[in-house]
Tab-separated table of C-alpha atoms in Angstrom:
chain	number	residue	atom	x	y	z
A	2	MET	CA	12.130	-30.855	-7.455
A	3	SER	CA	14.704	-29.865	-10.041
A	4	LEU	CA	14.829	-26.439	-11.689
A	5	LYS	CA	15.565	-25.745	-15.347
A	6	PHE	CA	15.913	-22.335	-16.881
A	7	ASP	CA	14.650	-20.753	-20.074
A	8	SER	CA	15.638	-17.324	-21.370
A	9	ILE	CA	12.792	-14.879	-22.010
A	10	THR	CA	13.466	-11.309	-23.108
A	11	PHE	CA	11.167	-8.342	-23.321
A	12	GLN	CA	12.017	-6.817	-26.629
A	13	SER	CA	11.688	-3.026	-26.400
A	14	GLN	CA	14.103	-0.424	-27.632
A	15	LYS	CA	12.798	2.042	-25.107
A	16	PHE	CA	12.804	-0.236	-22.064
A	17	THR	CA	15.795	-2.567	-22.359
A	18	SER	CA	16.304	-2.194	-18.642
A	19	PHE	CA	13.249	-4.439	-18.175
A	20	ALA	CA	14.766	-7.413	-19.983
A	21	LEU	CA	13.656	-10.473	-18.037
A	22	PRO	CA	16.421	-12.677	-16.563
A	23	LEU	CA	16.575	-16.428	-16.894
A	24	MET	CA	13.298	-17.842	-15.630
A	25	PRO	CA	12.916	-21.093	-13.690
A	26	ARG	CA	10.809	-23.872	-15.191
A	27	LEU	CA	9.572	-26.562	-12.826
A	28	SER	CA	10.382	-30.003	-14.290
A	29	SER	CA	7.947	-31.756	-12.033
A	30	SER	CA	4.205	-31.458	-12.523
A	31	LYS	CA	3.320	-32.861	-9.190
A	32	PHE	CA	2.417	-30.458	-6.448
A	33	CYS	CA	1.230	-31.522	-3.035
A	34	MET	CA	-0.604	-29.331	-0.593
A	35	ALA	CA	-1.882	-30.676	2.699
A	36	SER	CA	-4.662	-28.928	4.574
A	37	LYS	CA	-7.107	-29.608	7.377
A	38	ALA	CA	-10.403	-27.846	7.378
A	39	PRO	CA	-13.575	-28.656	9.285
A	40	CYS	CA	-16.147	-30.398	7.147
A	41	SER	CA	-18.915	-29.564	9.548
A	42	GLY	CA	-19.483	-27.893	12.853
A	43	THR	CA	-21.403	-25.155	14.621
A	44	LYS	CA	-21.141	-21.517	13.547
A	45	ASP	CA	-19.006	-20.762	16.604
A	46	GLU	CA	-16.625	-23.628	15.735
A	47	VAL	CA	-16.255	-22.366	12.180
A	48	GLU	CA	-15.670	-18.805	13.364
A	49	ASN	CA	-13.020	-20.033	15.861
A	50	HIS	CA	-11.351	-21.964	13.059
A	51	LYS	CA	-11.227	-18.892	10.880
A	52	LYS	CA	-9.864	-16.681	13.662
A	53	ARG	CA	-6.726	-18.858	13.803
A	54	PHE	CA	-5.797	-17.217	10.505
A	55	MET	CA	-7.483	-13.832	10.581
A	56	PRO	CA	-9.660	-11.658	12.879
A	57	ARG	CA	-13.374	-11.288	12.611
A	58	GLN	CA	-13.860	-8.578	10.053
A	59	LYS	CA	-16.612	-6.762	8.228
A	60	VAL	CA	-16.430	-7.403	4.490
A	61	HIS	CA	-18.896	-5.748	2.189
A	62	VAL	CA	-21.165	-7.738	-0.124
A	63	GLU	CA	-19.030	-8.827	-3.084
A	64	VAL	CA	-19.639	-6.946	-6.308
A	65	LYS	CA	-17.479	-8.288	-9.126
A	66	HIS	CA	-16.614	-7.534	-12.752
A	67	THR	CA	-18.756	-4.388	-13.176
A	68	MET	CA	-16.826	-2.942	-16.074
A	69	PRO	CA	-18.567	-3.584	-19.438
A	70	PRO	CA	-16.606	-5.265	-22.268
A	71	GLN	CA	-16.294	-2.064	-24.333
A	72	LYS	CA	-14.380	-0.438	-21.475
A	73	ILE	CA	-12.052	-3.419	-21.177
A	74	GLU	CA	-11.154	-2.667	-24.811
A	75	ILE	CA	-10.058	0.831	-23.712
A	76	PHE	CA	-7.313	-0.648	-21.632
A	77	LYS	CA	-6.263	-3.042	-24.353
A	78	SER	CA	-5.990	-0.025	-26.682
A	79	LEU	CA	-3.796	1.761	-24.130
A	80	GLU	CA	-1.138	-0.934	-24.168
A	81	GLU	CA	1.371	1.168	-26.192
A	82	TRP	CA	0.421	4.277	-24.186
A	83	ALA	CA	1.273	2.340	-20.996
A	84	GLU	CA	4.707	1.383	-22.364
A	85	ASN	CA	5.533	4.972	-23.237
A	86	ASN	CA	3.936	6.725	-20.266
A	87	LEU	CA	3.835	4.228	-17.365
A	88	LEU	CA	7.046	2.211	-17.479
A	89	ILE	CA	9.110	5.412	-17.537
A	90	HIS	CA	8.231	5.842	-13.876
A	91	LEU	CA	10.057	2.662	-12.941
A	92	LYS	CA	13.792	2.647	-12.191
A	93	PRO	CA	16.147	-0.011	-13.624
A	94	VAL	CA	17.083	-2.442	-10.863
A	95	GLU	CA	20.808	-1.585	-11.158
A	96	LYS	CA	20.004	2.074	-10.401
A	97	CYS	CA	17.753	1.374	-7.426
A	98	TRP	CA	18.707	1.745	-3.794
A	99	GLN	CA	18.683	-1.443	-1.746
A	100	PRO	CA	17.976	-1.945	1.962
A	101	GLN	CA	21.591	-2.864	2.659
A	102	ASP	CA	22.648	0.651	1.594
A	103	PHE	CA	21.204	1.952	4.841
A	104	LEU	CA	22.051	-0.841	7.292
A	105	PRO	CA	25.167	-1.911	9.222
A	106	ASP	CA	27.609	-3.866	7.077
A	107	PRO	CA	27.493	-7.528	8.178
A	108	THR	CA	30.705	-8.441	6.244
A	109	SER	CA	32.999	-6.672	8.657
A	110	SER	CA	32.675	-7.599	12.335
A	111	ASP	CA	34.291	-4.432	13.663
A	112	GLU	CA	32.300	-2.105	11.391
A	113	PHE	CA	29.071	-3.958	12.090
A	114	ASP	CA	29.540	-3.734	15.821
A	115	GLU	CA	30.311	0.007	15.684
A	116	GLN	CA	27.425	0.794	13.276
A	117	PHE	CA	25.042	-1.384	15.343
A	118	LYS	CA	25.897	0.502	18.507
A	119	GLU	CA	25.406	3.789	16.782
A	120	LEU	CA	21.961	2.692	15.545
A	121	ARG	CA	20.987	1.597	19.048
A	122	GLU	CA	22.202	4.898	20.431
A	123	ARG	CA	20.196	6.884	17.874
A	124	THR	CA	16.952	5.018	18.517
A	125	LYS	CA	17.297	4.836	22.314
A	126	GLU	CA	15.439	8.082	22.984
A	127	ILE	CA	12.790	7.920	20.233
A	128	PRO	CA	9.349	7.911	21.953
A	129	ASP	CA	7.095	4.878	21.946
A	130	ASP	CA	4.255	6.582	20.013
A	131	TYR	CA	6.612	7.157	17.099
A	132	PHE	CA	7.498	3.455	17.071
A	133	VAL	CA	3.794	2.525	17.025
A	134	VAL	CA	3.284	4.512	13.869
A	135	LEU	CA	6.557	3.371	12.219
A	136	VAL	CA	5.723	-0.284	12.984
A	137	GLY	CA	2.207	0.209	11.555
A	138	ASP	CA	3.674	1.715	8.388
A	139	MET	CA	6.159	-1.158	8.067
A	140	ILE	CA	3.487	-3.825	8.527
A	141	THR	CA	1.403	-2.118	5.902
A	142	GLU	CA	4.330	-2.308	3.486
A	143	GLU	CA	4.934	-5.973	4.311
A	144	ALA	CA	1.396	-6.947	3.138
A	145	LEU	CA	2.631	-6.449	-0.443
A	146	PRO	CA	1.282	-9.856	-1.612
A	147	THR	CA	-2.231	-8.506	-1.058
A	148	TYR	CA	-1.592	-5.414	-3.172
A	149	GLN	CA	-0.110	-7.348	-6.097
A	150	SER	CA	-3.110	-9.735	-5.907
A	151	PHE	CA	-5.393	-6.683	-6.029
A	152	LEU	CA	-3.759	-5.268	-9.177
A	153	ASN	CA	-4.019	-8.702	-10.787
A	154	SER	CA	-7.716	-8.809	-10.026
A	155	LEU	CA	-8.397	-5.828	-12.333
A	156	ASP	CA	-10.065	-6.698	-15.628
A	157	GLY	CA	-8.183	-5.618	-18.749
A	158	VAL	CA	-4.846	-5.056	-17.070
A	159	ARG	CA	-4.096	-8.164	-15.013
A	160	ASP	CA	-0.973	-10.264	-15.477
A	161	GLU	CA	-2.628	-13.290	-17.143
A	162	THR	CA	0.383	-15.610	-16.946
A	163	CYS	CA	2.439	-14.209	-14.029
A	164	ALA	CA	5.159	-13.537	-16.651
A	165	SER	CA	3.263	-11.602	-19.309
A	166	LEU	CA	5.164	-9.135	-21.463
A	167	ALA	CA	2.173	-6.778	-21.667
A	168	SER	CA	3.016	-3.281	-20.393
A	169	TRP	CA	0.364	-3.403	-17.687
A	170	ALA	CA	1.747	-6.674	-16.364
A	171	ILE	CA	5.356	-5.509	-16.466
A	172	TRP	CA	4.281	-2.428	-14.493
A	173	THR	CA	2.555	-4.531	-11.784
A	174	ARG	CA	5.529	-6.838	-11.269
A	175	ALA	CA	8.166	-4.132	-11.351
A	176	TRP	CA	6.107	-1.848	-9.080
A	177	THR	CA	5.762	-4.752	-6.630
A	178	ALA	CA	9.523	-5.386	-6.747
A	179	GLU	CA	10.268	-1.758	-6.018
A	180	GLU	CA	7.764	-1.640	-3.138
A	181	ASN	CA	9.204	-4.852	-1.692
A	182	ARG	CA	12.322	-3.034	-0.588
A	183	HIS	CA	10.297	-0.710	1.683
A	184	GLY	CA	9.099	-3.347	4.116
A	185	ASP	CA	12.446	-5.180	4.031
A	186	LEU	CA	14.358	-2.086	5.066
A	187	LEU	CA	12.013	-0.870	7.797
A	188	ASN	CA	11.709	-4.383	9.203
A	189	LYS	CA	15.456	-4.843	9.528
A	190	TYR	CA	15.952	-1.361	11.032
A	191	LEU	CA	13.265	-1.968	13.637
A	192	TYR	CA	14.746	-5.380	14.417
A	193	LEU	CA	18.199	-3.872	14.977
A	194	SER	CA	16.783	-1.092	17.170
A	195	GLY	CA	15.757	-3.501	19.902
A	196	ARG	CA	12.850	-1.208	20.762
A	197	VAL	CA	10.038	-3.350	19.487
A	198	ASP	CA	8.618	-6.888	20.013
A	199	MET	CA	9.504	-8.485	16.685
A	200	ARG	CA	7.533	-11.624	17.322
A	201	GLN	CA	4.324	-9.708	17.902
A	202	ILE	CA	5.066	-7.690	14.785
A	203	GLU	CA	5.716	-10.806	12.723
A	204	LYS	CA	2.407	-12.290	13.898
A	205	THR	CA	0.672	-9.074	12.860
A	206	ILE	CA	2.165	-9.297	9.398
A	207	GLN	CA	1.014	-12.870	9.017
A	208	TYR	CA	-2.445	-12.004	10.177
A	209	LEU	CA	-2.711	-9.001	7.831
A	210	ILE	CA	-1.582	-10.944	4.749
A	211	GLY	CA	-3.946	-13.771	5.645
A	212	SER	CA	-6.862	-11.349	6.083
A	213	GLY	CA	-6.500	-9.689	2.696
A	214	MET	CA	-8.123	-6.323	1.959
A	215	ASP	CA	-11.609	-5.225	1.034
A	216	PHE	CA	-10.720	-2.709	-1.702
A	217	ARG	CA	-14.341	-2.494	-3.062
A	218	THR	CA	-13.098	-1.904	-6.603
A	219	GLU	CA	-15.198	-4.607	-8.291
A	220	ASN	CA	-12.361	-5.837	-10.552
A	221	ASN	CA	-12.757	-2.453	-12.267
A	222	PRO	CA	-9.484	-0.670	-13.208
A	223	TYR	CA	-11.243	2.730	-13.227
A	224	LEU	CA	-11.950	2.221	-9.537
A	225	GLY	CA	-8.665	0.402	-8.894
A	226	PHE	CA	-6.412	3.117	-10.310
A	227	ILE	CA	-8.330	5.860	-8.492
A	228	TYR	CA	-7.694	3.878	-5.337
A	229	THR	CA	-3.965	3.512	-6.014
A	230	SER	CA	-3.643	7.184	-7.006
A	231	PHE	CA	-5.066	8.163	-3.638
A	232	GLN	CA	-3.239	5.519	-1.705
A	233	GLU	CA	0.266	6.242	-3.074
A	234	ARG	CA	-0.200	9.924	-2.215
A	235	ALA	CA	-1.244	8.891	1.314
A	236	THR	CA	1.818	6.675	1.820
A	237	PHE	CA	4.069	9.484	0.395
A	238	ILE	CA	2.650	11.797	3.080
A	239	SER	CA	2.906	9.220	5.852
A	240	HIS	CA	6.533	8.261	5.151
A	241	GLY	CA	7.451	11.892	4.656
A	242	ASN	CA	6.102	12.790	8.007
A	243	THR	CA	7.796	9.872	9.779
A	244	ALA	CA	11.005	11.201	8.169
A	245	LYS	CA	10.464	14.644	9.645
A	246	LEU	CA	9.709	13.217	13.094
A	247	ALA	CA	12.750	10.898	13.016
A	248	LYS	CA	14.944	13.934	12.295
A	249	ASP	CA	13.276	15.860	15.189
A	250	HIS	CA	14.070	12.913	17.485
A	251	GLY	CA	17.735	12.917	16.396
A	252	ASP	CA	17.894	9.867	14.093
A	253	THR	CA	19.040	11.291	10.826
A	254	LYS	CA	19.640	7.847	9.307
A	255	LEU	CA	16.061	6.797	9.957
A	256	ALA	CA	14.921	10.149	8.584
A	257	GLN	CA	16.884	9.376	5.388
A	258	ILE	CA	15.303	5.932	5.210
A	259	CYS	CA	11.742	7.189	5.524
A	260	GLY	CA	12.420	10.037	3.127
A	261	THR	CA	13.892	7.700	0.553
A	262	ILE	CA	10.800	5.459	0.731
A	263	ALA	CA	8.550	8.540	0.470
A	264	SER	CA	10.381	9.459	-2.735
A	265	ASP	CA	9.502	6.099	-4.268
A	266	GLU	CA	5.894	6.540	-3.268
A	267	LYS	CA	5.830	9.943	-4.943
A	268	ARG	CA	7.123	8.465	-8.180
A	269	HIS	CA	4.516	5.730	-8.086
A	270	GLU	CA	1.801	8.309	-7.323
A	271	THR	CA	2.777	10.147	-10.465
A	272	ALA	CA	2.362	6.946	-12.531
A	273	TYR	CA	-1.028	6.062	-11.158
A	274	THR	CA	-2.443	9.565	-11.433
A	275	ARG	CA	-1.354	9.689	-15.095
A	276	ILE	CA	-3.455	6.574	-15.803
A	277	VAL	CA	-6.541	8.220	-14.361
A	278	GLU	CA	-5.705	11.462	-16.101
A	279	LYS	CA	-5.761	9.542	-19.384
A	280	LEU	CA	-9.099	7.969	-18.483
A	281	PHE	CA	-10.555	11.473	-17.879
A	282	GLU	CA	-9.239	12.470	-21.295
A	283	ILE	CA	-10.840	9.577	-23.231
A	284	ASP	CA	-13.837	8.786	-21.057
A	285	PRO	CA	-14.641	11.741	-18.753
A	286	ASP	CA	-18.082	10.497	-17.818
A	287	GLY	CA	-16.897	7.049	-16.856
A	288	ALA	CA	-13.936	8.487	-14.936
A	289	ILE	CA	-15.953	10.953	-12.865
A	290	LEU	CA	-18.599	8.341	-12.012
A	291	ALA	CA	-15.818	6.043	-10.831
A	292	PHE	CA	-14.145	8.833	-8.841
A	293	ALA	CA	-17.436	9.652	-7.049
A	294	ASP	CA	-18.117	5.986	-6.450
A	295	MET	CA	-14.786	5.483	-4.705
A	296	MET	CA	-15.193	8.556	-2.598
A	297	ARG	CA	-18.636	7.505	-1.464
A	298	LYS	CA	-17.185	4.140	-0.432
A	299	LYS	CA	-14.265	5.989	1.235
A	300	ILE	CA	-10.633	5.204	0.511
A	301	THR	CA	-9.741	2.741	3.253
A	302	MET	CA	-6.066	2.349	4.170
A	303	PRO	CA	-4.475	-1.046	3.282
A	304	ALA	CA	-3.981	-1.901	6.968
A	305	GLN	CA	-7.721	-1.985	7.477
A	306	PHE	CA	-7.659	-5.613	8.816
A	307	ILE	CA	-4.479	-5.236	10.901
A	308	TYR	CA	-4.544	-7.535	13.945
A	309	ASP	CA	-1.943	-8.797	16.418
A	310	GLY	CA	-3.928	-11.674	17.937
A	311	LEU	CA	-5.011	-9.465	20.849
A	312	ASP	CA	-6.521	-6.090	19.806
A	313	ASP	CA	-9.609	-6.336	17.641
A	314	ASN	CA	-9.545	-2.517	17.143
A	315	LEU	CA	-5.821	-2.285	16.293
A	316	PHE	CA	-6.338	-0.373	13.050
A	317	HIS	CA	-8.386	2.315	14.788
A	318	HIS	CA	-5.852	2.604	17.631
A	319	PHE	CA	-2.871	2.800	15.240
A	320	SER	CA	-4.724	5.334	13.111
A	321	ALA	CA	-5.493	7.433	16.153
A	322	VAL	CA	-1.831	7.633	17.129
A	323	ALA	CA	-0.889	8.548	13.540
A	324	GLN	CA	-3.550	11.273	13.579
A	325	ARG	CA	-2.331	12.692	16.909
A	326	LEU	CA	1.293	12.749	15.769
A	327	GLY	CA	0.347	14.328	12.442
A	328	VAL	CA	1.713	11.426	10.409
A	329	TYR	CA	-1.501	10.872	8.496
A	330	THR	CA	-4.641	12.815	9.318
A	331	ALA	CA	-8.175	13.570	8.159
A	332	LYS	CA	-6.758	16.853	6.892
A	333	ASP	CA	-4.366	14.904	4.677
A	334	TYR	CA	-7.312	12.910	3.318
A	335	ALA	CA	-9.055	16.158	2.348
A	336	ASP	CA	-5.863	17.601	0.930
A	337	ILE	CA	-5.328	14.508	-1.307
A	338	LEU	CA	-8.840	14.738	-2.580
A	339	GLU	CA	-8.426	18.418	-3.444
A	340	LEU	CA	-5.112	17.676	-5.152
A	341	LEU	CA	-6.642	14.957	-7.339
A	342	VAL	CA	-9.627	17.155	-8.212
A	343	GLU	CA	-7.200	19.832	-9.386
A	344	LYS	CA	-4.774	17.439	-11.154
A	345	TRP	CA	-7.621	15.715	-13.094
A	346	LYS	CA	-9.309	19.067	-13.787
A	347	VAL	CA	-12.551	17.758	-12.432
A	348	LYS	CA	-14.161	21.201	-12.015
A	349	GLU	CA	-13.534	21.984	-15.690
A	350	LEU	CA	-15.160	18.879	-17.074
A	351	CYS	CA	-17.981	19.554	-19.491
A	352	GLY	CA	-20.306	17.540	-21.759
A	353	LEU	CA	-21.077	15.113	-18.918
A	354	SER	CA	-24.290	13.116	-18.541
A	355	ALA	CA	-26.766	14.104	-15.840
A	356	ASP	CA	-25.255	11.432	-13.548
A	357	GLY	CA	-21.811	12.656	-14.441
A	358	ARG	CA	-22.652	16.227	-13.417
A	359	LYS	CA	-24.070	14.956	-10.100
A	360	ALA	CA	-20.871	12.985	-9.516
A	361	GLN	CA	-18.773	16.064	-10.365
A	362	ASP	CA	-20.712	18.216	-7.864
A	363	TYR	CA	-20.381	15.547	-5.196
A	364	VAL	CA	-16.619	15.161	-5.535
A	365	CYS	CA	-15.934	18.892	-5.724
A	366	GLY	CA	-18.104	19.538	-2.654
A	367	LEU	CA	-16.607	16.835	-0.487
A	368	PRO	CA	-13.340	18.327	0.924
A	369	PRO	CA	-15.020	21.034	3.114
A	370	LYS	CA	-17.227	18.335	4.624
A	371	ILE	CA	-14.197	16.159	5.451
A	372	ARG	CA	-12.437	19.119	7.058
A	373	ARG	CA	-15.401	19.757	9.359
A	374	LEU	CA	-15.330	16.081	10.398
A	375	GLU	CA	-11.618	16.460	11.180
A	376	GLU	CA	-12.292	19.356	13.542
A	377	ARG	CA	-14.773	17.228	15.465
A	378	ALA	CA	-12.255	14.362	15.570
A	379	GLN	CA	-9.614	16.646	17.070
A	380	GLU	CA	-11.959	17.593	19.854
A	381	ARG	CA	-12.756	14.000	20.651
A	382	ALA	CA	-9.053	13.110	20.601
A	383	LYS	CA	-8.378	15.372	23.575
A	384	GLN	CA	-10.218	12.915	25.795
A	385	ALA	CA	-8.602	9.784	24.240
A	386	PRO	CA	-7.165	7.231	26.722
A	387	SER	CA	-3.743	5.590	26.733
A	388	ILE	CA	-3.702	1.934	25.776
A	389	PRO	CA	-1.033	-0.834	25.557
A	390	PHE	CA	0.422	-1.875	22.206
A	391	SER	CA	1.863	-5.392	21.899
A	392	TRP	CA	4.370	-4.136	19.301
A	393	ILE	CA	6.188	-2.204	22.046
A	394	PHE	CA	5.959	-4.843	24.799
A	395	ASP	CA	2.511	-3.681	25.999
A	396	ARG	CA	3.747	-0.197	26.950
A	397	LYS	CA	0.891	2.318	26.959
A	398	VAL	CA	0.592	5.091	24.386
A	399	LYS	CA	-2.008	7.871	24.253
A	400	LEU	CA	-4.432	7.536	21.361
């Protein structure tokens, strides 16, 4: 299939760094996709067929397109606002770090050998439980296709053509491109370390992307951007804590890597929280109802359906290790909620409907309840067993 190229440029005096490069145009209109799927069979046969691609998983009843048309118009009216207030949180590609900046140089055999040996020496004494958490974080980053699909499911802001010049669409693609470097870098570093079973990790990535994610945001950008605001803060905390632990274990290069990724997540958090801040400004009742709705559903981490072909409870096991090491905890969840309540001035909201006031009370009263649950979880964790993780060649780690 031959490729031809057309030139498309995003004309903006403020954001010339987002000019689009030459884009490929497929000259052939014929696409062929082969698939085999069972046309009939017992329920068990169908379930076994599905499990070849993803684990059994609980997905909530689908609720779709809950945002009324007048609220879709809000996002269309915010197009210029998004250009001026959202795209500024992206970095021009030429000013971005790239994974190779942190990895051994493959162009020089002598330098590569020396840098490779240094990397192996640094990672040699890092404990297994740290690698479980780092691998889990990396796999979560590698499921980026799911997150871009999620953003493009949101009514009023989706990229309708996959090359739209609307500000919302530019944000989604450029955000995805920035995030793509995170998984690339961690994946290569883990590969070079020799401490992990890369084939099991690669299987887990394939399973996770194939499984998708049950965001429960109903194609509603109010819910979607509350989710991303929370989630970007959570990943900032998680990568920041893996950076601290890497430094404690003597790998300053890995600490730098995790810290650099955390810095990206912080910048993205700022962008997403500004969107919701704007929604609270123009539609406080709708925003607080959405905030309460997402908190009732609970913000589930993107690795919810993580699976390695062996452990049906891998997400809970990985999360337990992260909790024990202090990488991401129930306390962090409560802290994030308190931070967003303060940032969006939820307690100061006035003129709300009766339902809006109930939602306000619910959200503001939630952090203490979460903290009490965390205390109980810490007590239970003291009796947690050690279990094998396939990512580290089935060596056992305490949960």
